[in-house]
Every structure is written in C-alpha cells, then in structure tokens.
Amino acid sequence: RAKAAKICAVSSTDAVADSPEARLLLGVVSGHPPDALDQLYHRYAGRVYGLGLRQLGDRQLAEELVQETFLRLWRTAGSFDPGRGSVTAFVLTMARRIAIDLWRRPSSRPFDPEPPDAPAPGDKVESVLTAVAVNGAMATLSREHREVLELSYRGDLKQTEIAEILGIPLGTVKTRTYYALRALKLALQERGVDG
C-alpha cells in the first residue's frame, strides 16, 4: 500500500512538473520561450485580480496585487517545487500573501471618518473580548482545521480555491470545514461566547 501511495505521489508530481503551466514557469527562469511570463499573466491575471477584489475590496489595490504578484513570480519562479503543488496553487498562494501585505500597509486602507452613530465604548470592549475568545478558540483547533477556516473566513476564499491552494480534494476541504466549525463552536461555548 505504501509503495502504491508513493508511486501515485511521484506520478502526480511528474504530472504537475509536465503541465503546460509548469513548463511556462520554467520558461520564466530560462528565458525560453521569451514570452513565458506574458503567457502566465494571461492565464492567471484575471483570477489574481478577482482574488484582490474579494480580499481587498478596492479596484486599485486589486490592480496593484496583480502587478506585485507577477513581479514576484518573475523574481521567484525558480523556487517552484512541483512536489508541493500545482502552478495555480503557487500563484494564488503568492497572491494571497501579497494581498495580506497590501492590506496591512496603512496607506492601502481608505480613511473613513468615524460615523456619527459609532458604537459606545462598552461595545468596543465587548468586541475586543469576543475577538480574544475567538482567537483562543481557534488556537485549540488542529492545524488542518485552523488552516481551512482562516483561508475561508480571513482569506475570503471559496472551498474550491482552498482545495487548490492546499492541494487536497474538495471533499476533504468540506469535511475539515464542517468539523472545524463544530470544534470552534464548542470551544467558544466553553469560553462563554455563543457561536
């Protein structure tokens, strides 16, 4: 059984390495074909832009995400390892990380003056306490469960995108999400937060 699993893993790695996208990524490193980065751009720019709109909520930031992603792809194409996943997962994971960096940059967030019906200071304290409880509850989850919830809720990714990024079947993502939410609800209840 172990030998069969190893053969399947090797053959799937070979399939990823032989994919047209992987050959294009290799072309970015070697310079052959000369338009390899351009071809990858045409394959992935729309998806990266859509990811940027969902995560950042701003067209200009989404455009900046596309530029930054392909600049970094050009610089780091040689670090792609087909044994760790597909080119799609490589590109989208890179884009998601850059989107997080863009959002954390203070100049990326628009200045919104505080609305006149701002919550009372007690409400802010309550929301901070709830956030602390949620973070504590998340810390009790297994790495796999925490990972799918963070990608889903903090990363605002669809389950199909999560499956692609993690390199696991969609059914596994759905199962992990179901059990992660159950475990999170129980952990929150233990902390006195209705989840």
PDB file of N, CA and C in Angstrom, residues 2-43:
ATOM      1  N   ALA A   2       1.861   1.268   0.871  1.00  0.00           N
ATOM      2  CA  ALA A   2       2.738   2.428   0.965  1.00  0.00           C
ATOM      3  C   ALA A   2       3.464   2.651  -0.352  1.00  0.00           C
ATOM      4  N   LYS A   3       3.863   1.550  -0.991  1.00  0.00           N
ATOM      5  CA  LYS A   3       4.567   1.651  -2.266  1.00  0.00           C
ATOM      6  C   LYS A   3       3.638   2.237  -3.334  1.00  0.00           C
ATOM      7  N   ALA A   4       2.371   1.799  -3.331  1.00  0.00           N
ATOM      8  CA  ALA A   4       1.401   2.318  -4.300  1.00  0.00           C
ATOM      9  C   ALA A   4       1.165   3.803  -4.065  1.00  0.00           C
ATOM     10  N   ALA A   5       1.063   4.206  -2.806  1.00  0.00           N
ATOM     11  CA  ALA A   5       0.857   5.623  -2.486  1.00  0.00           C
ATOM     12  C   ALA A   5       2.046   6.451  -2.944  1.00  0.00           C
ATOM     13  N   LYS A   6       3.261   5.893  -2.757  1.00  0.00           N
ATOM     14  CA  LYS A   6       4.463   6.609  -3.169  1.00  0.00           C
ATOM     15  C   LYS A   6       4.513   6.750  -4.689  1.00  0.00           C
ATOM     16  N   ILE A   7       4.124   5.695  -5.397  1.00  0.00           N
ATOM     17  CA  ILE A   7       4.104   5.745  -6.861  1.00  0.00           C
ATOM     18  C   ILE A   7       3.098   6.781  -7.329  1.00  0.00           C
ATOM     19  N   CYS A   8       1.901   6.827  -6.682  1.00  0.00           N
ATOM     20  CA  CYS A   8       0.882   7.821  -7.038  1.00  0.00           C
ATOM     21  C   CYS A   8       1.403   9.225  -6.782  1.00  0.00           C
ATOM     22  N   ALA A   9       2.081   9.414  -5.667  1.00  0.00           N
ATOM     23  CA  ALA A   9       2.613  10.738  -5.327  1.00  0.00           C
ATOM     24  C   ALA A   9       3.653  11.164  -6.345  1.00  0.00           C
ATOM     25  N   VAL A  10       4.536  10.234  -6.727  1.00  0.00           N
ATOM     26  CA  VAL A  10       5.572  10.548  -7.706  1.00  0.00           C
ATOM     27  C   VAL A  10       4.934  10.850  -9.053  1.00  0.00           C
ATOM     28  N   SER A  11       3.941  10.042  -9.465  1.00  0.00           N
ATOM     29  CA  SER A  11       3.331  10.272 -10.771  1.00  0.00           C
ATOM     30  C   SER A  11       2.545  11.575 -10.791  1.00  0.00           C
ATOM     31  N   SER A  12       1.910  11.957  -9.665  1.00  0.00           N
ATOM     32  CA  SER A  12       1.199  13.234  -9.646  1.00  0.00           C
ATOM     33  C   SER A  12       2.188  14.388  -9.663  1.00  0.00           C
ATOM     34  N   THR A  13       3.343  14.223  -9.015  1.00  0.00           N
ATOM     35  CA  THR A  13       4.383  15.252  -9.066  1.00  0.00           C
ATOM     36  C   THR A  13       4.906  15.385 -10.485  1.00  0.00           C
ATOM     37  N   ASP A  14       5.100  14.259 -11.166  1.00  0.00           N
ATOM     38  CA  ASP A  14       5.545  14.289 -12.555  1.00  0.00           C
ATOM     39  C   ASP A  14       4.524  14.986 -13.439  1.00  0.00           C
ATOM     40  N   ALA A  15       3.233  14.719 -13.176  1.00  0.00           N
ATOM     41  CA  ALA A  15       2.178  15.345 -13.966  1.00  0.00           C
ATOM     42  C   ALA A  15       2.186  16.854 -13.775  1.00  0.00           C
ATOM     43  N   VAL A  16       2.379  17.317 -12.535  1.00  0.00           N
ATOM     44  CA  VAL A  16       2.455  18.755 -12.269  1.00  0.00           C
ATOM     45  C   VAL A  16       3.665  19.346 -12.963  1.00  0.00           C
ATOM     46  N   ALA A  17       4.809  18.660 -12.868  1.00  0.00           N
ATOM     47  CA  ALA A  17       6.047  19.170 -13.479  1.00  0.00           C
ATOM     48  C   ALA A  17       5.943  19.227 -14.994  1.00  0.00           C
ATOM     49  N   ASP A  18       5.142  18.339 -15.606  1.00  0.00           N
ATOM     50  CA  ASP A  18       4.991  18.303 -17.057  1.00  0.00           C
ATOM     51  C   ASP A  18       3.833  19.151 -17.565  1.00  0.00           C
ATOM     52  N   SER A  19       3.117  19.819 -16.683  1.00  0.00           N
ATOM     53  CA  SER A  19       1.971  20.610 -17.114  1.00  0.00           C
ATOM     54  C   SER A  19       2.440  21.807 -17.943  1.00  0.00           C
ATOM     55  N   PRO A  20       1.560  22.320 -18.811  1.00  0.00           N
ATOM     56  CA  PRO A  20       1.947  23.496 -19.614  1.00  0.00           C
ATOM     57  C   PRO A  20       2.333  24.691 -18.735  1.00  0.00           C
ATOM     58  N   GLU A  21       1.628  24.868 -17.610  1.00  0.00           N
ATOM     59  CA  GLU A  21       1.934  25.986 -16.716  1.00  0.00           C
ATOM     60  C   GLU A  21       3.329  25.832 -16.100  1.00  0.00           C
ATOM     61  N   ALA A  22       3.662  24.591 -15.711  1.00  0.00           N
ATOM     62  CA  ALA A  22       4.981  24.350 -15.119  1.00  0.00           C
ATOM     63  C   ALA A  22       6.078  24.605 -16.158  1.00  0.00           C
ATOM     64  N   ARG A  23       5.826  24.223 -17.400  1.00  0.00           N
ATOM     65  CA  ARG A  23       6.810  24.488 -18.456  1.00  0.00           C
ATOM     66  C   ARG A  23       6.962  25.992 -18.676  1.00  0.00           C
ATOM     67  N   LEU A  24       5.849  26.725 -18.581  1.00  0.00           N
ATOM     68  CA  LEU A  24       5.930  28.177 -18.724  1.00  0.00           C
ATOM     69  C   LEU A  24       6.711  28.788 -17.558  1.00  0.00           C
ATOM     70  N   LEU A  25       6.472  28.271 -16.362  1.00  0.00           N
ATOM     71  CA  LEU A  25       7.195  28.785 -15.198  1.00  0.00           C
ATOM     72  C   LEU A  25       8.690  28.511 -15.335  1.00  0.00           C
ATOM     73  N   LEU A  26       9.030  27.340 -15.841  1.00  0.00           N
ATOM     74  CA  LEU A  26      10.430  27.022 -16.127  1.00  0.00           C
ATOM     75  C   LEU A  26      10.970  27.967 -17.203  1.00  0.00           C
ATOM     76  N   GLY A  27      10.100  28.318 -18.149  1.00  0.00           N
ATOM     77  CA  GLY A  27      10.477  29.265 -19.202  1.00  0.00           C
ATOM     78  C   GLY A  27      10.759  30.652 -18.667  1.00  0.00           C
ATOM     79  N   VAL A  28      10.083  31.032 -17.590  1.00  0.00           N
ATOM     80  CA  VAL A  28      10.368  32.329 -16.963  1.00  0.00           C
ATOM     81  C   VAL A  28      11.801  32.332 -16.437  1.00  0.00           C
ATOM     82  N   VAL A  29      12.214  31.208 -15.873  1.00  0.00           N
ATOM     83  CA  VAL A  29      13.571  31.095 -15.323  1.00  0.00           C
ATOM     84  C   VAL A  29      14.606  31.049 -16.444  1.00  0.00           C
ATOM     85  N   SER A  30      14.352  30.229 -17.457  1.00  0.00           N
ATOM     86  CA  SER A  30      15.358  30.016 -18.509  1.00  0.00           C
ATOM     87  C   SER A  30      15.295  31.051 -19.633  1.00  0.00           C
ATOM     88  N   GLY A  31      14.166  31.740 -19.759  1.00  0.00           N
ATOM     89  CA  GLY A  31      14.021  32.711 -20.846  1.00  0.00           C
ATOM     90  C   GLY A  31      13.509  32.108 -22.138  1.00  0.00           C
ATOM     91  N   HIS A  32      13.128  30.831 -22.102  1.00  0.00           N
ATOM     92  CA  HIS A  32      12.599  30.155 -23.298  1.00  0.00           C
ATOM     93  C   HIS A  32      11.287  29.472 -22.963  1.00  0.00           C
ATOM     94  N   PRO A  33      10.176  29.841 -23.519  1.00  0.00           N
ATOM     95  CA  PRO A  33      10.009  30.876 -24.536  1.00  0.00           C
ATOM     96  C   PRO A  33      10.116  32.265 -23.930  1.00  0.00           C
ATOM     97  N   PRO A  34      10.476  33.256 -24.759  1.00  0.00           N
ATOM     98  CA  PRO A  34      10.683  34.601 -24.242  1.00  0.00           C
ATOM     99  C   PRO A  34       9.418  35.228 -23.657  1.00  0.00           C
ATOM    100  N   ASP A  35       8.262  34.785 -24.103  1.00  0.00           N
ATOM    101  CA  ASP A  35       7.005  35.364 -23.619  1.00  0.00           C
ATOM    102  C   ASP A  35       6.342  34.497 -22.545  1.00  0.00           C
ATOM    103  N   ALA A  36       7.122  33.685 -21.831  1.00  0.00           N
ATOM    104  CA  ALA A  36       6.558  32.771 -20.827  1.00  0.00           C
ATOM    105  C   ALA A  36       5.806  33.532 -19.742  1.00  0.00           C
ATOM    106  N   LEU A  37       6.376  34.608 -19.232  1.00  0.00           N
ATOM    107  CA  LEU A  37       5.710  35.382 -18.180  1.00  0.00           C
ATOM    108  C   LEU A  37       4.428  36.003 -18.718  1.00  0.00           C
ATOM    109  N   ASP A  38       4.471  36.472 -19.950  1.00  0.00           N
ATOM    110  CA  ASP A  38       3.284  37.056 -20.575  1.00  0.00           C
ATOM    111  C   ASP A  38       2.173  36.013 -20.689  1.00  0.00           C
ATOM    112  N   GLN A  39       2.536  34.794 -21.066  1.00  0.00           N
ATOM    113  CA  GLN A  39       1.533  33.731 -21.173  1.00  0.00           C
ATOM    114  C   GLN A  39       0.937  33.381 -19.804  1.00  0.00           C
ATOM    115  N   LEU A  40       1.795  33.329 -18.778  1.00  0.00           N
ATOM    116  CA  LEU A  40       1.292  33.075 -17.429  1.00  0.00           C
ATOM    117  C   LEU A  40       0.388  34.218 -16.972  1.00  0.00           C
ATOM    118  N   TYR A  41       0.757  35.433 -17.319  1.00  0.00           N
ATOM    119  CA  TYR A  41      -0.055  36.598 -16.977  1.00  0.00           C
ATOM    120  C   TYR A  41      -1.463  36.447 -17.568  1.00  0.00           C
ATOM    121  N   HIS A  42      -1.534  36.092 -18.833  1.00  0.00           N
ATOM    122  CA  HIS A  42      -2.838  35.935 -19.482  1.00  0.00           C
ATOM    123  C   HIS A  42      -3.655  34.794 -18.875  1.00  0.00           C
ATOM    124  N   ARG A  43      -2.995  33.782 -18.339  1.00  0.00           N
ATOM    125  CA  ARG A  43      -3.711  32.659 -17.718  1.00  0.00           C
ATOM    126  C   ARG A  43      -4.216  32.997 -16.320  1.00  0.00           C
TER     127      ARG A  43
END
